Amino acid sequence: MIEGQSITAISTEIKSQKLKSEDVVKFYFDKIKKYNKDLNAIVSLRDETEVISEAREKDQLIKNKHHTGLLYGLPLAIKDTVDVKGMPTSFGCMEYKNNFPAEDSIITERLKKQGAIIIGKTNTAELAYGSQTTNRLFGSTYNPYNTSKTAGGSSGGAAAAVSSGMLPLADGSDMMGSVRNPAAYCNLYGFRPTPGLISEKRVEPSNIECPLLSTLGGIAKTPDDLSLFLDSVAGRDSRDSFSFDLNAKFLETSMSEDEFKKIKIGWLGNLNNNYSFENGIIELCESSLNILMSNPFNISIEEVKTNLFSRDIWDIWITIRSKISYDDIKMMKDINLDDLCLAAKWEYDQGIKISDEEFVQKIDGINRYRSVVNQLFEKYDFLAMPSAQVFPFDANISFPKKIGSHSLSTYHKWMETTIIASLFELPTLSVPVGFNNSGLPMGMQIIGKKAYDLKVMSFGKKYESIFNHSNVKPDGFN
């Protein structure tokens, strides 16, 4: 029986020969055939017969006592911004629809080494810009909780596929909430690790003081499933000078009841009225926090008043992001600037105007504010704030133009709530907080100190054991 089992349990049963990888692959392909036409989450799908043949080979290797990995025999699809040899990496862009990489990315290598079977790609926002998964090559991805709404982005294909049961778990990437936002929109856990924990072949930044804004991450129904994924892909690699190892495994790390009760959380809320939120978001987050504050948990949670979150932070963010984006777009082959999607064109047009001097000034600004962040973590174990500023919106809208009566000045201003973790390279887990009156999901960021990834995930495990959000599945799916 596969339905209802945790991914860890399925993996264990494959390796103990109680389950066949072939049967697991067929189970997920049946889900894909049933649901993907409504969600458009998985693209570039491999031939089912070919994948089943690979699964049978893995079953035979187990019989022959072949070494197995953490994800042995599990079918996975990779975000369509990450290289898989033999499959196109299109970025959702027409110009790259025939872009077949010569080799696997590091994360793909590691997933395969742990026994995963790569069956396809998950849909992305075009060139991964924006938190709405839509592009001109494959179209939009839809939310399993309401198929007229967006699944978020840019890793929306991954989130919709996991939430609907078409994939056991998924990778993603996150610069400005591209893992955290779709996880929140699909009632999932999404982890943005400290940059460097998941190695990648990256272009070295022109300024060594510049933070690594973007990182690979993961999306799953539970923190335990995320731990399985992270133990499969995390760790140092000589091809990534920023990569590092942790001193323990995610699967082996937990938080005792006594440790949990001693946790102190700083609630950032609307950041001293600096951020606008759609009605109901703050209330859902605070409802979850109130439960944690009450018996029998009695966690210490208090509202944070700080000078960290001025408009200066937003100016720093858009300057550095646009300059990095401009440099990235310049390096892209076969891209006509006139054909760029609107979000990428906006970043390019902003970035071309930014001088090296201004760029350095903004990096200096990050360093000034870093001491404020460090002071907060002297007082709190975690910071908490909503994962998005609006609920899932209509899938035919490129991005929200307003929050209530407050007009938004850019295509990504509604995701401003995610930039603190990104600017200061903080490990962050988006946890579900429930649904509004229309049945639309929302999430909350649990932000930890840099390189304290294990502690963040340990908290997430306790959180899920209390709330059991993974049990609330979308109607008509799963």
Tab-separated table of C-alpha atoms in Angstrom:
chain	number	residue	atom	x	y	z
A	1	MET	CA	0.000	0.000	0.000
A	2	ILE	CA	1.532	3.309	-1.141
A	3	GLU	CA	-1.316	5.769	-0.570
A	4	GLY	CA	-1.000	7.572	2.754
A	5	GLN	CA	2.514	6.393	3.574
A	6	SER	CA	5.321	8.823	4.327
A	7	ILE	CA	8.062	9.100	1.742
A	8	THR	CA	10.566	7.788	4.281
A	9	ALA	CA	8.394	4.693	4.775
A	10	ILE	CA	8.019	4.113	1.024
A	11	SER	CA	11.779	4.439	0.538
A	12	THR	CA	12.437	1.979	3.368
A	13	GLU	CA	9.977	-0.552	1.951
A	14	ILE	CA	11.560	-0.369	-1.508
A	15	LYS	CA	14.973	-1.099	-0.035
A	16	SER	CA	13.607	-3.957	2.094
A	17	GLN	CA	11.836	-5.364	-1.013
A	18	LYS	CA	8.384	-5.029	0.555
A	19	LEU	CA	7.574	-2.603	-2.262
A	20	LYS	CA	8.826	-2.577	-5.824
A	21	SER	CA	10.172	0.601	-7.353
A	22	GLU	CA	8.213	-0.401	-10.457
A	23	ASP	CA	4.943	-0.228	-8.515
A	24	VAL	CA	5.872	3.114	-6.957
A	25	VAL	CA	6.693	4.580	-10.368
A	26	LYS	CA	3.393	3.310	-11.798
A	27	PHE	CA	1.542	4.804	-8.809
A	28	TYR	CA	2.967	8.283	-9.435
A	29	PHE	CA	2.550	8.077	-13.214
A	30	ASP	CA	-1.126	7.248	-12.674
A	31	LYS	CA	-1.419	10.419	-10.582
A	32	ILE	CA	0.332	12.461	-13.263
A	33	LYS	CA	-1.981	11.153	-15.990
A	34	LYS	CA	-4.982	11.932	-13.799
A	35	TYR	CA	-4.052	15.386	-12.464
A	36	ASN	CA	-1.408	17.084	-14.574
A	37	LYS	CA	-3.850	18.119	-17.295
A	38	ASP	CA	-5.612	20.316	-14.721
A	39	LEU	CA	-2.506	21.655	-12.976
A	40	ASN	CA	0.208	21.833	-15.665
A	41	ALA	CA	2.872	21.241	-13.034
A	42	ILE	CA	5.129	18.694	-14.748
A	43	VAL	CA	6.674	19.392	-18.145
A	44	SER	CA	9.106	17.480	-20.391
A	45	LEU	CA	7.863	14.149	-19.006
A	46	ARG	CA	9.877	11.056	-19.941
A	47	ASP	CA	8.232	8.082	-21.621
A	48	GLU	CA	6.522	5.934	-18.989
A	49	THR	CA	7.761	2.654	-20.468
A	50	GLU	CA	11.348	3.891	-20.322
A	51	VAL	CA	10.993	4.969	-16.688
A	52	ILE	CA	9.359	1.684	-15.666
A	53	SER	CA	12.255	-0.169	-17.273
A	54	GLU	CA	14.685	1.861	-15.141
A	55	ALA	CA	12.640	1.051	-12.035
A	56	ARG	CA	12.757	-2.680	-12.838
A	57	GLU	CA	16.536	-2.458	-13.108
A	58	LYS	CA	16.658	-0.909	-9.650
A	59	ASP	CA	14.452	-3.666	-8.247
A	60	GLN	CA	16.814	-6.252	-9.705
A	61	LEU	CA	19.847	-4.506	-8.231
A	62	ILE	CA	18.259	-4.668	-4.770
A	63	LYS	CA	17.788	-8.408	-5.164
A	64	ASN	CA	21.492	-8.634	-5.957
A	65	LYS	CA	22.326	-6.727	-2.732
A	66	HIS	CA	23.376	-3.649	-4.656
A	67	HIS	CA	24.033	-0.518	-2.572
A	68	THR	CA	20.952	1.649	-2.262
A	69	GLY	CA	20.540	5.329	-1.419
A	70	LEU	CA	18.115	7.437	0.585
A	71	LEU	CA	15.825	8.022	-2.406
A	72	TYR	CA	16.276	4.643	-4.037
A	73	GLY	CA	13.572	3.874	-6.575
A	74	LEU	CA	11.592	7.076	-6.003
A	75	PRO	CA	10.466	9.075	-9.072
A	76	LEU	CA	11.343	12.785	-9.003
A	77	ALA	CA	11.003	15.680	-11.435
A	78	ILE	CA	13.536	18.524	-11.425
A	79	LYS	CA	12.781	22.241	-11.687
A	80	ASP	CA	13.148	23.375	-15.293
A	81	THR	CA	16.025	25.678	-14.402
A	82	VAL	CA	18.268	22.810	-13.252
A	83	ASP	CA	20.281	20.649	-15.641
A	84	VAL	CA	19.502	16.985	-16.228
A	85	LYS	CA	21.564	15.351	-18.959
A	86	GLY	CA	19.351	14.216	-21.824
A	87	MET	CA	16.476	16.512	-20.897
A	88	PRO	CA	15.929	20.132	-21.945
A	89	THR	CA	16.566	22.945	-19.472
A	90	SER	CA	14.243	25.550	-20.941
A	91	PHE	CA	13.663	28.024	-18.070
A	92	GLY	CA	10.131	28.193	-19.531
A	93	CYS	CA	11.633	30.219	-22.373
A	94	MET	CA	10.977	29.602	-26.083
A	95	GLU	CA	14.602	30.333	-26.968
A	96	TYR	CA	15.786	27.492	-24.712
A	97	LYS	CA	13.255	24.797	-25.586
A	98	ASN	CA	16.004	22.779	-27.314
A	99	ASN	CA	18.689	23.481	-24.712
A	100	PHE	CA	20.016	20.018	-23.841
A	101	PRO	CA	22.845	20.207	-21.261
A	102	ALA	CA	25.928	18.054	-21.699
A	103	GLU	CA	26.000	17.001	-18.042
A	104	ASP	CA	23.947	16.853	-14.877
A	105	SER	CA	23.921	19.629	-12.311
A	106	ILE	CA	25.456	18.785	-8.933
A	107	ILE	CA	22.057	18.369	-7.274
A	108	THR	CA	20.905	16.043	-10.074
A	109	GLU	CA	24.095	13.998	-9.686
A	110	ARG	CA	23.428	13.627	-5.975
A	111	LEU	CA	19.773	12.702	-6.389
A	112	LYS	CA	20.723	10.007	-8.891
A	113	LYS	CA	23.508	8.773	-6.600
A	114	GLN	CA	20.890	8.330	-3.873
A	115	GLY	CA	18.839	6.189	-6.245
A	116	ALA	CA	16.201	8.648	-7.453
A	117	ILE	CA	14.672	8.162	-10.897
A	118	ILE	CA	14.338	11.449	-12.783
A	119	ILE	CA	11.075	11.377	-14.736
A	120	GLY	CA	10.674	14.956	-15.973
A	121	LYS	CA	10.846	18.648	-15.170
A	122	THR	CA	8.602	20.894	-13.085
A	123	ASN	CA	7.252	24.138	-14.475
A	124	THR	CA	8.786	27.489	-13.542
A	125	ALA	CA	8.168	31.180	-13.929
A	126	GLU	CA	9.850	32.298	-17.150
A	127	LEU	CA	13.591	32.613	-16.502
A	128	ALA	CA	12.591	32.104	-12.828
A	129	TYR	CA	11.553	35.748	-12.399
A	130	GLY	CA	8.551	36.366	-10.202
A	131	SER	CA	6.393	34.343	-7.821
A	132	GLN	CA	3.764	33.428	-10.416
A	133	THR	CA	4.557	30.251	-12.357
A	134	THR	CA	3.689	31.113	-15.919
A	135	ASN	CA	5.710	31.222	-19.113
A	136	ARG	CA	5.258	31.420	-22.866
A	137	LEU	CA	6.587	27.928	-23.506
A	138	PHE	CA	4.417	25.782	-21.223
A	139	GLY	CA	1.817	28.171	-19.825
A	140	SER	CA	0.623	28.583	-16.240
A	141	THR	CA	0.641	26.172	-13.320
A	142	TYR	CA	-2.540	26.010	-11.234
A	143	ASN	CA	-3.166	25.564	-7.530
A	144	PRO	CA	-4.578	22.196	-6.373
A	145	TYR	CA	-6.629	23.946	-3.660
A	146	ASN	CA	-8.340	26.122	-6.277
A	147	THR	CA	-7.461	25.539	-9.910
A	148	SER	CA	-8.384	29.082	-10.897
A	149	LYS	CA	-5.565	30.369	-8.665
A	150	THR	CA	-1.790	30.469	-9.014
A	151	ALA	CA	0.398	27.881	-7.301
A	152	GLY	CA	2.938	30.629	-6.632
A	153	GLY	CA	6.453	30.602	-7.959
A	154	SER	CA	8.908	30.445	-9.321
A	155	SER	CA	8.933	26.803	-8.133
A	156	GLY	CA	5.172	26.541	-8.582
A	157	GLY	CA	5.317	23.401	-10.688
A	158	ALA	CA	7.190	21.621	-7.913
A	159	ALA	CA	4.714	22.717	-5.237
A	160	ALA	CA	1.592	21.865	-7.248
A	161	ALA	CA	3.014	18.442	-8.125
A	162	VAL	CA	3.829	17.570	-4.508
A	163	SER	CA	0.583	18.975	-3.104
A	164	SER	CA	-1.518	16.989	-5.586
A	165	GLY	CA	0.428	13.779	-4.973
A	166	MET	CA	2.056	13.610	-8.421
A	167	LEU	CA	5.536	13.702	-6.837
A	168	PRO	CA	6.745	12.506	-3.430
A	169	LEU	CA	8.861	15.646	-2.926
A	170	ALA	CA	10.667	18.164	-5.111
A	171	ASP	CA	13.615	20.480	-5.485
A	172	GLY	CA	13.275	24.201	-6.044
A	173	SER	CA	15.323	27.369	-6.041
A	174	ASP	CA	14.791	30.513	-4.021
A	175	MET	CA	15.998	34.084	-4.398
A	176	MET	CA	12.921	36.070	-3.391
A	177	GLY	CA	10.684	33.387	-1.971
A	178	SER	CA	10.590	31.049	-4.973
A	179	VAL	CA	10.469	28.014	-2.663
A	180	ARG	CA	8.772	29.649	0.318
A	181	ASN	CA	5.919	31.261	-1.637
A	182	PRO	CA	4.674	28.201	-3.576
A	183	ALA	CA	5.027	26.050	-0.460
A	184	ALA	CA	2.792	28.512	1.400
A	185	TYR	CA	0.308	28.621	-1.486
A	186	CYS	CA	0.054	24.817	-1.639
A	187	ASN	CA	-0.056	23.953	2.111
A	188	LEU	CA	3.479	22.529	2.088
A	189	TYR	CA	6.798	22.928	3.838
A	190	GLY	CA	9.398	24.788	1.787
A	191	PHE	CA	13.013	25.146	2.891
A	192	ARG	CA	15.454	27.813	1.779
A	193	PRO	CA	18.772	26.659	3.301
A	194	THR	CA	21.815	28.732	4.091
A	195	PRO	CA	23.365	29.356	0.642
A	196	GLY	CA	26.146	26.850	0.027
A	197	LEU	CA	24.529	23.972	1.906
A	198	ILE	CA	23.294	22.593	-1.428
A	199	SER	CA	26.219	22.853	-3.821
A	200	GLU	CA	25.840	24.185	-7.339
A	201	LYS	CA	28.005	25.220	-10.248
A	202	ARG	CA	27.745	28.955	-9.873
A	203	VAL	CA	29.232	32.056	-11.425
A	204	GLU	CA	31.471	33.651	-8.808
A	205	PRO	CA	30.096	37.054	-7.748
A	206	SER	CA	32.084	40.031	-9.003
A	207	ASN	CA	32.228	41.374	-5.443
A	208	ILE	CA	33.182	38.832	-2.773
A	209	GLU	CA	31.193	40.815	-0.181
A	210	CYS	CA	27.983	40.328	-2.155
A	211	PRO	CA	25.642	37.839	-0.446
A	212	LEU	CA	24.477	34.744	-2.291
A	213	LEU	CA	20.882	35.802	-2.813
A	214	SER	CA	19.808	32.621	-4.574
A	215	THR	CA	20.009	29.039	-3.369
A	216	LEU	CA	18.591	25.645	-4.210
A	217	GLY	CA	16.057	24.252	-1.759
A	218	GLY	CA	13.297	21.719	-1.303
A	219	ILE	CA	9.511	21.322	-1.029
A	220	ALA	CA	7.666	18.487	0.718
A	221	LYS	CA	4.530	17.635	2.676
A	222	THR	CA	6.414	17.247	5.958
A	223	PRO	CA	9.749	18.291	7.505
A	224	ASP	CA	10.641	14.584	7.768
A	225	ASP	CA	10.304	14.224	3.995
A	226	LEU	CA	12.315	17.417	3.543
A	227	SER	CA	15.012	15.942	5.781
A	228	LEU	CA	15.238	12.901	3.520
A	229	PHE	CA	15.711	15.194	0.533
A	230	LEU	CA	18.265	17.427	2.269
A	231	ASP	CA	20.405	14.542	3.514
A	232	SER	CA	20.498	13.354	-0.105
A	233	VAL	CA	21.751	16.607	-1.617
A	234	ALA	CA	23.442	18.710	1.084
A	235	GLY	CA	27.168	19.077	1.614
A	236	ARG	CA	30.397	20.450	0.265
A	237	ASP	CA	31.555	20.006	-3.324
A	238	SER	CA	34.912	21.105	-4.733
A	239	ARG	CA	33.132	22.720	-7.700
A	240	ASP	CA	31.406	25.212	-5.387
A	241	SER	CA	33.783	27.350	-3.336
A	242	PHE	CA	30.880	28.540	-1.153
A	243	SER	CA	29.703	25.050	-0.233
A	244	PHE	CA	29.955	23.633	3.273
A	245	ASP	CA	29.049	20.633	5.417
A	246	LEU	CA	26.922	20.438	8.542
A	247	ASN	CA	28.014	18.440	11.585
A	248	ALA	CA	24.959	16.171	11.601
A	249	LYS	CA	22.199	14.748	9.415
A	250	PHE	CA	18.713	16.224	9.123
A	251	LEU	CA	17.059	12.823	9.571
A	252	GLU	CA	18.967	12.232	12.804
A	253	THR	CA	18.287	15.665	14.311
A	254	SER	CA	15.329	16.371	16.552
A	255	MET	CA	14.234	18.735	19.314
A	256	SER	CA	13.240	17.429	22.745
A	257	GLU	CA	10.113	18.619	24.554
A	258	ASP	CA	12.242	20.592	26.999
A	259	GLU	CA	14.249	22.210	24.195
A	260	PHE	CA	11.051	23.076	22.360
A	261	LYS	CA	9.534	24.794	25.403
A	262	LYS	CA	12.660	26.939	25.804
A	263	ILE	CA	12.423	28.320	22.257
A	264	LYS	CA	12.120	32.094	21.898
A	265	ILE	CA	10.561	33.504	18.728
A	266	GLY	CA	10.573	37.113	17.589
A	267	TRP	CA	7.368	37.863	15.648
A	268	LEU	CA	8.066	40.447	12.937
A	269	GLY	CA	4.433	40.730	11.813
A	270	ASN	CA	4.004	43.677	9.456
A	271	LEU	CA	7.420	45.087	10.376
A	272	ASN	CA	6.291	48.122	12.313
A	273	ASN	CA	3.573	48.822	9.695
A	274	ASN	CA	6.151	48.913	6.898
A	275	TYR	CA	4.565	46.017	4.959
A	276	SER	CA	0.996	45.676	3.713
A	277	PHE	CA	-0.811	42.342	4.017
A	278	GLU	CA	-4.092	41.093	2.627
A	279	ASN	CA	-6.725	40.673	5.318
A	280	GLY	CA	-6.451	37.374	7.152
A	281	ILE	CA	-2.750	36.622	6.672
A	282	ILE	CA	-1.444	38.158	9.887
A	283	GLU	CA	-4.375	36.623	11.768
A	284	LEU	CA	-3.639	33.086	10.510
A	285	CYS	CA	0.011	33.365	11.502
A	286	GLU	CA	-0.805	34.788	14.922
A	287	SER	CA	-3.371	32.043	15.501
A	288	SER	CA	-0.650	29.415	15.054
A	289	LEU	CA	1.735	31.364	17.267
A	290	ASN	CA	-0.921	31.673	19.976
A	291	ILE	CA	-1.258	27.890	20.079
A	292	LEU	CA	2.510	27.574	20.515
A	293	MET	CA	2.378	30.116	23.350
A	294	SER	CA	-0.372	28.258	25.215
A	295	ASN	CA	-0.345	25.073	27.312
A	296	PRO	CA	1.274	22.615	27.057
A	297	PHE	CA	3.953	24.251	24.884
A	298	ASN	CA	4.381	27.691	26.464
A	299	ILE	CA	6.908	28.927	23.909
A	300	SER	CA	8.070	32.507	24.414
A	301	ILE	CA	6.886	34.661	21.496
A	302	GLU	CA	6.994	38.438	21.417
A	303	GLU	CA	6.545	41.138	18.816
A	304	VAL	CA	9.819	42.619	17.599
A	305	LYS	CA	10.326	46.354	17.387
A	306	THR	CA	13.481	47.110	15.413
A	307	ASN	CA	14.951	49.747	13.125
A	308	LEU	CA	16.157	47.062	10.719
A	309	PHE	CA	13.205	47.221	8.376
A	310	SER	CA	13.333	50.683	6.886
A	311	ARG	CA	12.787	51.545	3.231
A	312	ASP	CA	16.563	51.389	2.950
A	313	ILE	CA	16.360	47.583	3.000
A	314	TRP	CA	14.091	47.562	-0.062
A	315	ASP	CA	16.400	49.931	-1.928
A	316	ILE	CA	19.363	47.693	-1.126
A	317	TRP	CA	17.428	44.651	-2.306
A	318	ILE	CA	16.196	45.925	-5.662
A	319	THR	CA	19.600	47.439	-6.484
A	320	ILE	CA	21.586	44.270	-5.812
A	321	ARG	CA	18.980	41.935	-7.330
A	322	SER	CA	18.645	44.004	-10.504
A	323	LYS	CA	22.421	44.330	-10.952
A	324	ILE	CA	22.900	40.576	-10.524
A	325	SER	CA	19.962	39.889	-12.864
A	326	TYR	CA	21.351	42.274	-15.472
A	327	ASP	CA	24.707	40.487	-15.385
A	328	ASP	CA	22.975	37.092	-15.668
A	329	ILE	CA	20.815	38.137	-18.625
A	330	LYS	CA	23.835	39.564	-20.453
A	331	MET	CA	25.460	36.123	-20.305
A	332	MET	CA	22.471	34.293	-21.793
A	333	LYS	CA	22.939	33.037	-25.314
A	334	ASP	CA	20.222	33.259	-27.949
A	335	ILE	CA	18.153	35.763	-25.943
A	336	ASN	CA	16.756	38.764	-27.785
A	337	LEU	CA	16.309	41.561	-25.250
A	338	ASP	CA	13.113	42.687	-26.966
A	339	ASP	CA	11.626	39.237	-26.373
A	340	LEU	CA	12.324	39.072	-22.637
A	341	CYS	CA	9.361	38.439	-20.365
A	342	LEU	CA	8.185	41.573	-18.564
A	343	ALA	CA	9.796	40.706	-15.223
A	344	ALA	CA	13.198	39.951	-16.767
A	345	LYS	CA	12.992	43.092	-18.901
A	346	TRP	CA	12.247	45.160	-15.790
A	347	GLU	CA	15.292	43.720	-14.009
A	348	TYR	CA	17.510	44.304	-17.057
A	349	ASP	CA	16.353	47.893	-17.507
A	350	GLN	CA	16.956	48.626	-13.824
A	351	GLY	CA	20.278	46.825	-13.682
A	352	ILE	CA	21.832	48.566	-16.672
A	353	LYS	CA	21.517	51.900	-14.842
A	354	ILE	CA	23.321	50.760	-11.679
A	355	SER	CA	26.964	51.834	-11.413
A	356	ASP	CA	29.643	49.728	-9.742
A	357	GLU	CA	29.951	52.440	-7.096
A	358	GLU	CA	26.245	52.279	-6.244
A	359	PHE	CA	26.414	48.486	-6.138
A	360	VAL	CA	29.272	48.595	-3.624
A	361	GLN	CA	27.406	51.157	-1.511
A	362	LYS	CA	24.402	48.853	-1.243
A	363	ILE	CA	26.606	45.909	-0.244
A	364	ASP	CA	28.100	48.108	2.474
A	365	GLY	CA	24.524	48.759	3.587
A	366	ILE	CA	23.955	45.029	4.080
A	367	ASN	CA	27.040	44.837	6.265
A	368	ARG	CA	25.759	47.720	8.396
A	369	TYR	CA	22.424	46.016	8.988
A	370	ARG	CA	23.953	42.592	9.617
A	371	SER	CA	24.900	43.622	13.157
A	372	VAL	CA	21.223	44.396	13.845
A	373	VAL	CA	20.268	40.912	12.636
A	374	ASN	CA	22.951	39.333	14.815
A	375	GLN	CA	21.619	41.217	17.839
A	376	LEU	CA	18.146	39.816	17.200
A	377	PHE	CA	19.520	36.275	17.220
A	378	GLU	CA	21.228	36.932	20.536
A	379	LYS	CA	17.723	37.335	21.960
A	380	TYR	CA	15.657	34.960	19.811
A	381	ASP	CA	16.155	31.449	18.454
A	382	PHE	CA	13.971	32.233	15.441
A	383	LEU	CA	12.273	35.140	13.748
A	384	ALA	CA	8.817	34.627	12.228
A	385	MET	CA	6.828	36.453	9.569
A	386	PRO	CA	4.291	35.577	6.842
A	387	SER	CA	5.543	33.836	3.695
A	388	ALA	CA	3.577	36.132	1.363
A	389	GLN	CA	1.599	39.356	1.531
A	390	VAL	CA	-1.405	38.162	-0.491
A	391	PHE	CA	-3.298	34.881	-0.733
A	392	PRO	CA	-3.122	32.852	-3.975
A	393	PHE	CA	-4.523	35.099	-6.703
A	394	ASP	CA	-6.121	34.477	-10.097
A	395	ALA	CA	-3.784	32.497	-12.332
A	396	ASN	CA	-4.463	34.776	-15.315
A	397	ILE	CA	-2.953	37.761	-13.470
A	398	SER	CA	0.787	38.323	-13.879
A	399	PHE	CA	1.186	39.796	-10.404
A	400	PRO	CA	-0.882	41.729	-7.843
A	401	LYS	CA	-1.052	45.473	-8.493
A	402	LYS	CA	-2.543	46.340	-5.093
A	403	ILE	CA	-2.823	45.061	-1.553
A	404	GLY	CA	-6.093	46.496	-0.331
A	405	SER	CA	-5.914	50.189	-1.187
A	406	HIS	CA	-2.115	50.177	-1.270
A	407	SER	CA	-0.675	50.292	-4.821
A	408	LEU	CA	2.454	48.239	-5.535
A	409	SER	CA	5.309	49.890	-7.410
A	410	THR	CA	6.972	46.789	-8.918
A	411	TYR	CA	6.102	43.297	-10.130
A	412	HIS	CA	7.603	41.737	-6.987
A	413	LYS	CA	6.705	44.205	-4.225
A	414	TRP	CA	4.072	41.794	-2.890
A	415	MET	CA	6.911	39.404	-1.953
A	416	GLU	CA	8.895	41.982	0.024
A	417	THR	CA	8.321	39.888	3.133
A	418	THR	CA	10.890	37.335	1.878
A	419	ILE	CA	13.903	39.591	1.357
A	420	ILE	CA	15.283	39.698	4.900
A	421	ALA	CA	16.143	35.994	4.906
A	422	SER	CA	17.637	36.291	1.418
A	423	LEU	CA	19.753	39.396	2.052
A	424	PHE	CA	21.310	37.977	5.202
A	425	GLU	CA	21.598	34.351	3.971
A	426	LEU	CA	19.398	32.951	6.747
A	427	PRO	CA	17.979	29.396	6.655
A	428	THR	CA	14.205	29.651	6.465
A	429	LEU	CA	11.377	27.136	6.583
A	430	SER	CA	7.938	28.110	5.320
A	431	VAL	CA	5.401	26.256	7.475
A	432	PRO	CA	1.649	26.021	6.766
A	433	VAL	CA	-0.676	28.089	8.954
A	434	GLY	CA	-4.037	27.038	7.533
A	435	PHE	CA	-6.624	28.536	5.185
A	436	ASN	CA	-8.722	31.655	4.777
A	437	ASN	CA	-12.521	31.602	4.487
A	438	SER	CA	-12.195	30.887	0.752
A	439	GLY	CA	-10.097	27.783	1.403
A	440	LEU	CA	-6.821	29.317	0.201
A	441	PRO	CA	-3.618	28.291	2.012
A	442	MET	CA	-0.980	30.500	3.611
A	443	GLY	CA	2.393	29.934	5.250
A	444	MET	CA	4.722	31.512	7.776
A	445	GLN	CA	8.498	31.813	7.635
A	446	ILE	CA	10.552	30.400	10.504
A	447	ILE	CA	13.905	32.150	10.101
A	448	GLY	CA	17.039	30.876	11.814
A	449	LYS	CA	20.560	32.073	12.368
A	450	LYS	CA	22.967	31.566	9.457
A	451	ALA	CA	24.134	27.924	9.195
A	452	TYR	CA	21.642	26.825	11.899
A	453	ASP	CA	19.711	24.837	9.295
A	454	LEU	CA	19.387	21.746	11.477
A	455	LYS	CA	17.789	23.726	14.297
A	456	VAL	CA	15.249	25.288	11.930
A	457	MET	CA	14.254	21.883	10.566
A	458	SER	CA	14.076	20.365	14.060
A	459	PHE	CA	11.596	23.076	15.016
A	460	GLY	CA	9.634	22.322	11.847
A	461	LYS	CA	9.316	18.666	12.835
A	462	LYS	CA	7.826	19.609	16.197
A	463	TYR	CA	5.545	22.144	14.520
A	464	GLU	CA	4.100	19.549	12.130
A	465	SER	CA	3.582	17.075	14.979
A	466	ILE	CA	1.382	19.697	16.678
A	467	PHE	CA	-0.613	20.997	13.704
A	468	ASN	CA	-0.602	18.043	11.246
A	469	HIS	CA	-1.149	20.332	8.266
A	470	SER	CA	-0.012	17.559	5.912
A	471	ASN	CA	-3.320	15.782	6.598
A	472	VAL	CA	-5.331	18.558	4.917
A	473	LYS	CA	-5.263	17.545	1.267
A	474	PRO	CA	-6.789	19.423	-1.678
A	475	ASP	CA	-10.246	18.226	-2.699
A	476	GLY	CA	-10.175	16.204	-5.892
A	477	PHE	CA	-6.452	15.470	-5.660
A	478	ASN	CA	-4.466	12.883	-3.723
